[in-house]
JSON list of C-alpha atoms in Angstrom, two decimals:
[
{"chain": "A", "resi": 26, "resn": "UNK", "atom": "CA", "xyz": [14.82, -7.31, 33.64]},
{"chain": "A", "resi": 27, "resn": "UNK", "atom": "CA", "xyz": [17.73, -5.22, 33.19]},
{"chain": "A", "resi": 28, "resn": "UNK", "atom": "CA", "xyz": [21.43, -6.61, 33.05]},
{"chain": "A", "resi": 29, "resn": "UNK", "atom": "CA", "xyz": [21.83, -8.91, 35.42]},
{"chain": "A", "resi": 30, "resn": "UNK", "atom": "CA", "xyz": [18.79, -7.57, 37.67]},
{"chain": "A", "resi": 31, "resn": "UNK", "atom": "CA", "xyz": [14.90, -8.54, 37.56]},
{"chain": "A", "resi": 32, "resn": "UNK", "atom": "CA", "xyz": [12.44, -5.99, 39.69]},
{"chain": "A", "resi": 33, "resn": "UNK", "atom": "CA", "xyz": [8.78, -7.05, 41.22]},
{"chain": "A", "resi": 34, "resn": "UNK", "atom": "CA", "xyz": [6.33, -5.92, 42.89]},
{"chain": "A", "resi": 35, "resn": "UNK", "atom": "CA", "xyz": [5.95, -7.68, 46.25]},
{"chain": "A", "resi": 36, "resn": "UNK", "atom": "CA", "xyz": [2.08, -8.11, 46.89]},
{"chain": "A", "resi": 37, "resn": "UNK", "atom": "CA", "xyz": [2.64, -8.47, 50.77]},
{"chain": "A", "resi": 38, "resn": "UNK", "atom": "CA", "xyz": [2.16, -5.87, 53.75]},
{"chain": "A", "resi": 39, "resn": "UNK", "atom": "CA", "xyz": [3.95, -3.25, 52.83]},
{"chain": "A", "resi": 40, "resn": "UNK", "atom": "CA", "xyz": [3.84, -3.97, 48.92]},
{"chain": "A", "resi": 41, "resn": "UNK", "atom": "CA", "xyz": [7.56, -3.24, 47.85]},
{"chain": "A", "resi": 42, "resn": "UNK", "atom": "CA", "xyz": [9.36, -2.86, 44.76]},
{"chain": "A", "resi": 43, "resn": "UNK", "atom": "CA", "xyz": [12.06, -5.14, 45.00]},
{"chain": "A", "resi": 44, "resn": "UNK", "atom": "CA", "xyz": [15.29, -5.68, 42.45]},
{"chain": "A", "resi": 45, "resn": "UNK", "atom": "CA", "xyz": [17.09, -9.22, 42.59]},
{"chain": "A", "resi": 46, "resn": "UNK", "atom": "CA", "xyz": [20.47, -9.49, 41.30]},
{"chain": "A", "resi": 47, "resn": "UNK", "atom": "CA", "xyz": [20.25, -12.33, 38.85]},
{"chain": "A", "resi": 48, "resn": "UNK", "atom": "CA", "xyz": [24.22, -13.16, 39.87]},
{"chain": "A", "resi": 49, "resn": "UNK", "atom": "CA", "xyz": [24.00, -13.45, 43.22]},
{"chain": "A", "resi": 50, "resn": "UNK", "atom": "CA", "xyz": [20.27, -13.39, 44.37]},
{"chain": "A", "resi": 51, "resn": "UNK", "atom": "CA", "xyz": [20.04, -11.37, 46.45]},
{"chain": "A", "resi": 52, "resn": "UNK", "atom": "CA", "xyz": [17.26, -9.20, 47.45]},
{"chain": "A", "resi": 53, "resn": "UNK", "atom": "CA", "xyz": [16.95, -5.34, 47.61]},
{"chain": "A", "resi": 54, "resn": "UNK", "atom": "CA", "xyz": [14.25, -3.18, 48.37]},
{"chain": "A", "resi": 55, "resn": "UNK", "atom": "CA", "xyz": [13.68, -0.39, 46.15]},
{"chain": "A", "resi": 56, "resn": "UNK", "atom": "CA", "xyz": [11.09, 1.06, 47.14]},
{"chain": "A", "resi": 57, "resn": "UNK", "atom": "CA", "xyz": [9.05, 0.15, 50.49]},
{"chain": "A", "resi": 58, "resn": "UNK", "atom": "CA", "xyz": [4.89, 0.78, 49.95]},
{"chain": "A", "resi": 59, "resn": "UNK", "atom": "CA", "xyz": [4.83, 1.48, 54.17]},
{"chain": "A", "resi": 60, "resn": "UNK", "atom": "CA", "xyz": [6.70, 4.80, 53.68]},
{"chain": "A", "resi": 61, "resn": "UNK", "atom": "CA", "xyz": [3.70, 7.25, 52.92]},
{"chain": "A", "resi": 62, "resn": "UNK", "atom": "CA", "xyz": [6.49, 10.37, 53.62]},
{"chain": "A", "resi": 63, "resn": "UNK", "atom": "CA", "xyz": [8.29, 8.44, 50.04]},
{"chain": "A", "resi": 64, "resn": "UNK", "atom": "CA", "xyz": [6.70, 9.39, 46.59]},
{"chain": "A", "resi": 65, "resn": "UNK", "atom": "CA", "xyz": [2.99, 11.16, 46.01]},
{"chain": "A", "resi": 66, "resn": "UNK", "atom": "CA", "xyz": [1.26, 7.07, 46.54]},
{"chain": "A", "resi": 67, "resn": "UNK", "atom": "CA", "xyz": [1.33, 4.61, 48.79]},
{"chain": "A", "resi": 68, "resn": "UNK", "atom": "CA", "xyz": [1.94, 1.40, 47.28]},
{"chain": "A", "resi": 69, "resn": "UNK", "atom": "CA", "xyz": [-1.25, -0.55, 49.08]},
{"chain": "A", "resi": 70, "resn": "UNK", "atom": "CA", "xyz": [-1.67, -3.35, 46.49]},
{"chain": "A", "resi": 71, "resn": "UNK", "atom": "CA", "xyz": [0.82, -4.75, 44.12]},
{"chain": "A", "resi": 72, "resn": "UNK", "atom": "CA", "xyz": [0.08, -4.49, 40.10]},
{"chain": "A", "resi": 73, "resn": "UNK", "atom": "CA", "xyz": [1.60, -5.10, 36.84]},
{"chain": "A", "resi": 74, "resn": "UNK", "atom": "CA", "xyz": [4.68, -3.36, 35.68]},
{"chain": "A", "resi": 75, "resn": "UNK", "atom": "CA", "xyz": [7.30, -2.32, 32.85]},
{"chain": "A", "resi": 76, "resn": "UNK", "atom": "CA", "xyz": [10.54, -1.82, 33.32]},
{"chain": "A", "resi": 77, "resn": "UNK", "atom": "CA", "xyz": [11.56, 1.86, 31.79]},
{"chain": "A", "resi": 78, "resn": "UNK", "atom": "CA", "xyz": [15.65, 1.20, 31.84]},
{"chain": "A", "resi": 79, "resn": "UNK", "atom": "CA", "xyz": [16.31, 4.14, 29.68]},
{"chain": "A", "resi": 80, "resn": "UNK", "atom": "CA", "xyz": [14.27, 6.28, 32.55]},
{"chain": "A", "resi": 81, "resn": "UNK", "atom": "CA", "xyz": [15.52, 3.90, 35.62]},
{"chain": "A", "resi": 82, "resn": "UNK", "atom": "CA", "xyz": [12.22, 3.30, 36.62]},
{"chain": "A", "resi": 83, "resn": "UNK", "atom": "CA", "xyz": [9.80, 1.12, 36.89]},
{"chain": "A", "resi": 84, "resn": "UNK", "atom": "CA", "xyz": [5.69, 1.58, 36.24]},
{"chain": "A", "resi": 85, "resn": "UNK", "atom": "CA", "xyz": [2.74, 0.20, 38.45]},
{"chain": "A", "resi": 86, "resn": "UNK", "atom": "CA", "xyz": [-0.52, 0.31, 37.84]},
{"chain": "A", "resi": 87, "resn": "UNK", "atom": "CA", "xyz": [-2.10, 0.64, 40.76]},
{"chain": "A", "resi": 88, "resn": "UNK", "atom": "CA", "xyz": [-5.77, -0.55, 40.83]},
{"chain": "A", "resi": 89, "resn": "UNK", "atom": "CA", "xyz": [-7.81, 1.06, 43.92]},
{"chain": "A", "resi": 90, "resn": "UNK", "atom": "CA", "xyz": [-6.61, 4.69, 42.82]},
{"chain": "A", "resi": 91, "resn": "UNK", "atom": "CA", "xyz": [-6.68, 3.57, 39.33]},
{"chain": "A", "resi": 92, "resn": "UNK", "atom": "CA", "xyz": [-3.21, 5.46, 38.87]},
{"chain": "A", "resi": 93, "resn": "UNK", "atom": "CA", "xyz": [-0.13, 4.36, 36.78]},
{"chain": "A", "resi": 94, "resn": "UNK", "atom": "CA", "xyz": [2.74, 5.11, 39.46]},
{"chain": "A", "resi": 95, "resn": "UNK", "atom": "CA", "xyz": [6.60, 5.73, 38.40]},
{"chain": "A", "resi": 96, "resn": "UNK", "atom": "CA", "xyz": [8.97, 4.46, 40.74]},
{"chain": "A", "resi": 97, "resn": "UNK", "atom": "CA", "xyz": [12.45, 5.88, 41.26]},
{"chain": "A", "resi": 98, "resn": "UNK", "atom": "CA", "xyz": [14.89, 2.85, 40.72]},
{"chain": "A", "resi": 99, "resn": "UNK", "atom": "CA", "xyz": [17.70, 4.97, 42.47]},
{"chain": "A", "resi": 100, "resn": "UNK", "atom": "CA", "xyz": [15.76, 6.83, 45.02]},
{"chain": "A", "resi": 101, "resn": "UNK", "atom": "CA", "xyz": [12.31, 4.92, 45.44]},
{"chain": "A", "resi": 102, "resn": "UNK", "atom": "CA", "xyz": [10.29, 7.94, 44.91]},
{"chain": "A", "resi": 103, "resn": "UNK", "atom": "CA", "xyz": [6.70, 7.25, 43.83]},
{"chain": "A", "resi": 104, "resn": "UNK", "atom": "CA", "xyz": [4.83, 9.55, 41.50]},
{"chain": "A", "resi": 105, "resn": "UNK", "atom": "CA", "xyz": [1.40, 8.92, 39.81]},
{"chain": "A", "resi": 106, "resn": "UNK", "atom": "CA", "xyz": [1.83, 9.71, 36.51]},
{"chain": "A", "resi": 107, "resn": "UNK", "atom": "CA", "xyz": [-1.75, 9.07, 35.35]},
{"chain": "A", "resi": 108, "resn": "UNK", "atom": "CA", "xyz": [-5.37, 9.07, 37.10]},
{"chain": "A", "resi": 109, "resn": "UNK", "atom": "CA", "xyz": [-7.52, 10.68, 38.20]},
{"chain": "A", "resi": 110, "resn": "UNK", "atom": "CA", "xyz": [-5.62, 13.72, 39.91]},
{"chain": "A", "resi": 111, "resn": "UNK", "atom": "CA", "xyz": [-3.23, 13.40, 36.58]},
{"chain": "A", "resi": 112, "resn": "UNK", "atom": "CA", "xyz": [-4.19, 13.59, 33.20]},
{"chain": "A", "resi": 113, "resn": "UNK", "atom": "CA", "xyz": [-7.46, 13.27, 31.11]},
{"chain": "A", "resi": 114, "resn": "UNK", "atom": "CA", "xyz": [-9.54, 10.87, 29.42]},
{"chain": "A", "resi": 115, "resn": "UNK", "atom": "CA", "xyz": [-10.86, 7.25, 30.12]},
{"chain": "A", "resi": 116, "resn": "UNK", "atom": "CA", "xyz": [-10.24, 5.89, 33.76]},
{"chain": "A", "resi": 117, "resn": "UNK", "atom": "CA", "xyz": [-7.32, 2.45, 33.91]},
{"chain": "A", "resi": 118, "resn": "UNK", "atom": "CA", "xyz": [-10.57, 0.97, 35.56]},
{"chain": "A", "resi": 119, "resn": "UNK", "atom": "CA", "xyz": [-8.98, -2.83, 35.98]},
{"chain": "A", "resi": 120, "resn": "UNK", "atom": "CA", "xyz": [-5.78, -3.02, 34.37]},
{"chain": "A", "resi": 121, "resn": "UNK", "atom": "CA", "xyz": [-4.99, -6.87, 33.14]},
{"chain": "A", "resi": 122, "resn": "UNK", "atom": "CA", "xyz": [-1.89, -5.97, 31.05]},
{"chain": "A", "resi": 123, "resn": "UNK", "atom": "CA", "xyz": [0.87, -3.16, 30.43]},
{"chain": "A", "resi": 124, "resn": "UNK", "atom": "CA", "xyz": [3.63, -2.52, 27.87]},
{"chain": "A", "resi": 125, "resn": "UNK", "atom": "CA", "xyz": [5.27, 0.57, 27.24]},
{"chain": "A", "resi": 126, "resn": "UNK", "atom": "CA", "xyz": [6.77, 2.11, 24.07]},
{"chain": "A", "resi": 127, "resn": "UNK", "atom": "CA", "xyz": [10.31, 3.71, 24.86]},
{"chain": "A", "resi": 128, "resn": "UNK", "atom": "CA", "xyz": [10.62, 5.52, 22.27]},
{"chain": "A", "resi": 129, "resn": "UNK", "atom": "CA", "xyz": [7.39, 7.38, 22.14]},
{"chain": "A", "resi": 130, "resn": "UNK", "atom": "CA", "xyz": [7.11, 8.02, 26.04]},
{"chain": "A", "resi": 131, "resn": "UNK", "atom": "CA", "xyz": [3.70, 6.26, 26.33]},
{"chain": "A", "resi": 132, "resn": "UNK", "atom": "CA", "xyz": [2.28, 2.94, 28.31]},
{"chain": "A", "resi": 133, "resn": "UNK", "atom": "CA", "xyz": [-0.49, 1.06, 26.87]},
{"chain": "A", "resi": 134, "resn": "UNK", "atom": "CA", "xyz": [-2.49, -0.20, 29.58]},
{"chain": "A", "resi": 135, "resn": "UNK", "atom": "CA", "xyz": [-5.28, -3.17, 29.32]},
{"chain": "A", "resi": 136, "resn": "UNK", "atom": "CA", "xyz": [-8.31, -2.34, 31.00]},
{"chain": "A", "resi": 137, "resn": "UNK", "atom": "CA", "xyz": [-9.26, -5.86, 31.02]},
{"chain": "A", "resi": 138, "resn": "UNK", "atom": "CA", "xyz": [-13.31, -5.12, 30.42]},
{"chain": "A", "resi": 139, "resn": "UNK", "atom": "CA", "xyz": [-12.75, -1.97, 28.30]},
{"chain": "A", "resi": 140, "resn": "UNK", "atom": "CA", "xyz": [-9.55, -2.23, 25.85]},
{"chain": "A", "resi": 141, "resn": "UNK", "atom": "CA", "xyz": [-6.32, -0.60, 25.65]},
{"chain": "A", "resi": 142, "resn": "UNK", "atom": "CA", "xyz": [-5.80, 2.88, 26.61]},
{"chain": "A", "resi": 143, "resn": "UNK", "atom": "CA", "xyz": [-2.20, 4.88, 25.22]},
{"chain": "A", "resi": 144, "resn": "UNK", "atom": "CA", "xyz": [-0.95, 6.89, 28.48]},
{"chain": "A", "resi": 145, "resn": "UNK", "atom": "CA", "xyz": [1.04, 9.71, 27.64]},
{"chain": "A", "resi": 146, "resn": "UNK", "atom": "CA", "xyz": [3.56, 9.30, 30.06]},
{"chain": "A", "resi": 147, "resn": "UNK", "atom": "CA", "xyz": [4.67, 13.63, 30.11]},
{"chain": "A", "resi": 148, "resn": "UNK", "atom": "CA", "xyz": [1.11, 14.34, 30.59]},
{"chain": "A", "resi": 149, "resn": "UNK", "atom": "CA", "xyz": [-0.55, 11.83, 32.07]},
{"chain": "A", "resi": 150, "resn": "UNK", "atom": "CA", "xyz": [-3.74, 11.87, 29.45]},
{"chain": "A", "resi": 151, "resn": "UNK", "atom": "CA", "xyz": [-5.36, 8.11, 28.66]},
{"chain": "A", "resi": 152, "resn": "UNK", "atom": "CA", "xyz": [-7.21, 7.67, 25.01]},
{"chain": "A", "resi": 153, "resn": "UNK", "atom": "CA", "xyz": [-8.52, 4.72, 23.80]},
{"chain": "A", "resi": 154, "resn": "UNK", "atom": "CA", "xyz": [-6.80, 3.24, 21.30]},
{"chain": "A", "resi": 155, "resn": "UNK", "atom": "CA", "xyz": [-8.91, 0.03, 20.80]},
{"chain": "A", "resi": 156, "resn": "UNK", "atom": "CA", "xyz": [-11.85, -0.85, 22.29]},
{"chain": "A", "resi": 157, "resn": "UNK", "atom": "CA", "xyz": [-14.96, 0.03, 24.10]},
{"chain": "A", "resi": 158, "resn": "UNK", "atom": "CA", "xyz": [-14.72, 3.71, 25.28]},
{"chain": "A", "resi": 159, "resn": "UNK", "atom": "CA", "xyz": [-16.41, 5.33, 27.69]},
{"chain": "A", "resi": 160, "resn": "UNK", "atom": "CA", "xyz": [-19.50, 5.93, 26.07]},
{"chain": "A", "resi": 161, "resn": "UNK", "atom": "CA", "xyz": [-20.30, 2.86, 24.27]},
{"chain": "A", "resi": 162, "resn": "UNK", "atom": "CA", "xyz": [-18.59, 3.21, 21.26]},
{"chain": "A", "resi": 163, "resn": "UNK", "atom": "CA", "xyz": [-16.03, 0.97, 19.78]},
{"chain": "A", "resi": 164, "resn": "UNK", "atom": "CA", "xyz": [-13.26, 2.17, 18.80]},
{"chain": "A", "resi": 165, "resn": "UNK", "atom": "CA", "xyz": [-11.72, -0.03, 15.92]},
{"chain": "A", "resi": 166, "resn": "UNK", "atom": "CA", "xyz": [-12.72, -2.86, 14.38]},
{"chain": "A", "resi": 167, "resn": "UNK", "atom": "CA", "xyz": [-12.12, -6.86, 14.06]},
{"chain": "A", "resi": 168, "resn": "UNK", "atom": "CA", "xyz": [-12.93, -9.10, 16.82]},
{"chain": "A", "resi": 169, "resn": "UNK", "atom": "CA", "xyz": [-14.08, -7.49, 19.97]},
{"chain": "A", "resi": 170, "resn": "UNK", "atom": "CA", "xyz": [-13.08, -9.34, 23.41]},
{"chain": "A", "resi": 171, "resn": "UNK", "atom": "CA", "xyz": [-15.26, -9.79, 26.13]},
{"chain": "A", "resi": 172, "resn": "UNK", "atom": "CA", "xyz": [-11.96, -9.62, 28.61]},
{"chain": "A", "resi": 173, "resn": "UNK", "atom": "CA", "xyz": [-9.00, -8.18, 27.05]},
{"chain": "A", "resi": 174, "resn": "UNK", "atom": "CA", "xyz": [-6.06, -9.89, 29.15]},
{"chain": "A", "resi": 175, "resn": "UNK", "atom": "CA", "xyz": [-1.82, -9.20, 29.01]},
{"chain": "A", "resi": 176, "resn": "UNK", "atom": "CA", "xyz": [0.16, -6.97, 26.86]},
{"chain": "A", "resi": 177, "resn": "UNK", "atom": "CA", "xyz": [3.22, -7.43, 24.63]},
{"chain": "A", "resi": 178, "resn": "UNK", "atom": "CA", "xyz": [4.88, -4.90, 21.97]},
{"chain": "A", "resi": 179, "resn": "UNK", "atom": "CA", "xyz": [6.89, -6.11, 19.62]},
{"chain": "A", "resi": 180, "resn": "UNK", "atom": "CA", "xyz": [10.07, -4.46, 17.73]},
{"chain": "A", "resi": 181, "resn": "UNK", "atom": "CA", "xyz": [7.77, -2.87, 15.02]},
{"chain": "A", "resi": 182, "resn": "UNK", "atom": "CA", "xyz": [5.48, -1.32, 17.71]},
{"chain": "A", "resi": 183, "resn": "UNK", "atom": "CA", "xyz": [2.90, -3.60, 17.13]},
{"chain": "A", "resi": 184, "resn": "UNK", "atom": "CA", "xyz": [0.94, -4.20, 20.77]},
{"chain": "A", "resi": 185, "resn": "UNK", "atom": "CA", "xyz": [-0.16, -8.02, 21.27]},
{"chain": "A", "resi": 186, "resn": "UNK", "atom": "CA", "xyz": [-3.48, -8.90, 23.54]},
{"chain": "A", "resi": 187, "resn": "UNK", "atom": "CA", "xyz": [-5.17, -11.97, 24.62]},
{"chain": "A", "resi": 188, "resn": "UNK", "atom": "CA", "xyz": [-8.83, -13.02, 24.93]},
{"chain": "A", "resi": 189, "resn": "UNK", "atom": "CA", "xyz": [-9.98, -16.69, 26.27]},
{"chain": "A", "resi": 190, "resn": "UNK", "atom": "CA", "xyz": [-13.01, -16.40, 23.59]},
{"chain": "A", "resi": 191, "resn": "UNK", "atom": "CA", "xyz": [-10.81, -14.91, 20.68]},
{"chain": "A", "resi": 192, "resn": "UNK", "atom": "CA", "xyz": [-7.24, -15.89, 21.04]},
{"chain": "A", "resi": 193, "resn": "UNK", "atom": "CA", "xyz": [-4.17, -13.90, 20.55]},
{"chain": "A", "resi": 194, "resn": "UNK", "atom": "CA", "xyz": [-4.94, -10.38, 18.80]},
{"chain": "A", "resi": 195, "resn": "UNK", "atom": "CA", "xyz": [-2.41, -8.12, 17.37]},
{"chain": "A", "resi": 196, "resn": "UNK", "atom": "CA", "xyz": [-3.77, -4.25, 17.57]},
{"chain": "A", "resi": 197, "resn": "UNK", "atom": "CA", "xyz": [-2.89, -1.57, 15.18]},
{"chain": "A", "resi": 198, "resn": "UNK", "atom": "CA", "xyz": [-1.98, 1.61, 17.59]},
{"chain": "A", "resi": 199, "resn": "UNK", "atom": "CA", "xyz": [-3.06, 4.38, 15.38]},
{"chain": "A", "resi": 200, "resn": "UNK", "atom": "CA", "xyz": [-6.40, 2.49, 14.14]},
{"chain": "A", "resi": 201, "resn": "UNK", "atom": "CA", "xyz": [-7.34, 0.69, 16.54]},
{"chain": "A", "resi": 202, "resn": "UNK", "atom": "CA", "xyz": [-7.65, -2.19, 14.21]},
{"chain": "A", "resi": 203, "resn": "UNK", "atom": "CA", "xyz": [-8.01, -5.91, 16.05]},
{"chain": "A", "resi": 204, "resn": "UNK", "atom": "CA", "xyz": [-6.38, -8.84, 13.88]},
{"chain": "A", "resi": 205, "resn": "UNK", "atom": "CA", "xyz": [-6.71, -12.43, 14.59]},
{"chain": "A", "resi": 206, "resn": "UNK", "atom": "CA", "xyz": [-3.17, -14.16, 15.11]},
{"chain": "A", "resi": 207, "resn": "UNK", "atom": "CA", "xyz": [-4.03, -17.53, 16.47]},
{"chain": "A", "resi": 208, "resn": "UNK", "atom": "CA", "xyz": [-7.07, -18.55, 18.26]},
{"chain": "A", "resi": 209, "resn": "UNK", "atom": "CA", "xyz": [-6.70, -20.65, 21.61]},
{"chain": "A", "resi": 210, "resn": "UNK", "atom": "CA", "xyz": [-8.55, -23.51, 19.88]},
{"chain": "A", "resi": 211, "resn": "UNK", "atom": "CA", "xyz": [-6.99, -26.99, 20.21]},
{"chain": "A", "resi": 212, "resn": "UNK", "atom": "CA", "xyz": [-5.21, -27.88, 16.92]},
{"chain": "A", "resi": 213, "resn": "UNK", "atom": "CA", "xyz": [-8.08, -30.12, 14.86]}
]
């Protein structure tokens, strides 16, 4: 959301960014998936996003490319700003979560079977901050998901995941460190 204006991606044919004035409801398309002569990607399924205000934009992961996609809040320009014809490292593979970090100019996306990659959203380069990466290794430590899911950030920069087996983990973004919050148990 952003003032008095919520975006969404619109998983129907053509998949649309749309903004909704929270006033008056109604509906504008920002940015129409159909137009292939709009942007560097076609928009052909819906994913999750993050509003960038600051950069009037809004991200998209977009799975069968396995791209994160900026779109143009003013114009509706599409461009990928990470994958595999942008930017190094780990692949989004199957992104169950995004939040991005204003002030540093990076996305964190879930990769719902791997962990959470940092995208560095000048360059486009992915590295796994906490995880399994891409050859086995784990990269931090405390408990280890077997399907990371969602992603929050809170004022102190502190990146929030979910697991059905493990609960609610907060991850340290330099370490890679996994902490326990609060399991999904039922209170005993």
């Amino acid at each position: 959301m952003s003032g008095n204006a919520a975006y969404a991606v619109e998983n129907a044919v053509p998949v649309s960014v749309v903004r909704y004035d929270l006033t008056t409801g109604a509906r504008t398309v920002v940015s129409d998936g159909s137009d292939s002569e709009v942007g560097a990607v076609r928009l052909s399924t819906g994913g999750l996003t993050a509003l960038d205000a600051a950069r009037s934009r809004i991200l998209v992961t977009h799975g069968p490319s396995q791209s994160l996609v900026a779109v143009d809040l003013t114009t509706g320009m599409r461009t990928i700003l990470s994958g595999s014809t942008r930017g190094t490292g780990p692949a989004l593979g199957t992104p169950s979560g995004i939040a991005l970090h204003p002030d540093r100019n990076r996305a964190y996306v879930v990769n719902r079977f791997k962990g959470v990659l940092e995208v560095d959203l000048q360059t486009g380069d992915r590295v796994m901050r906490s995880g399994t990466g891409a050859d086995g290794a784990v990269v931090g430590v405390g408990p280890l998901p077997t399907s990371f899911e969602g992603a929050a950030l809170d004022g102190a920069g502190a990146l929030y995941v979910a697991d059905a087996t493990v609960g609610l983990l907060q991850i340290d973004l330099t370490s890679g460190k996994r902490t326990s919050v609060s399991s999904f148990a039922p209170d005993a």
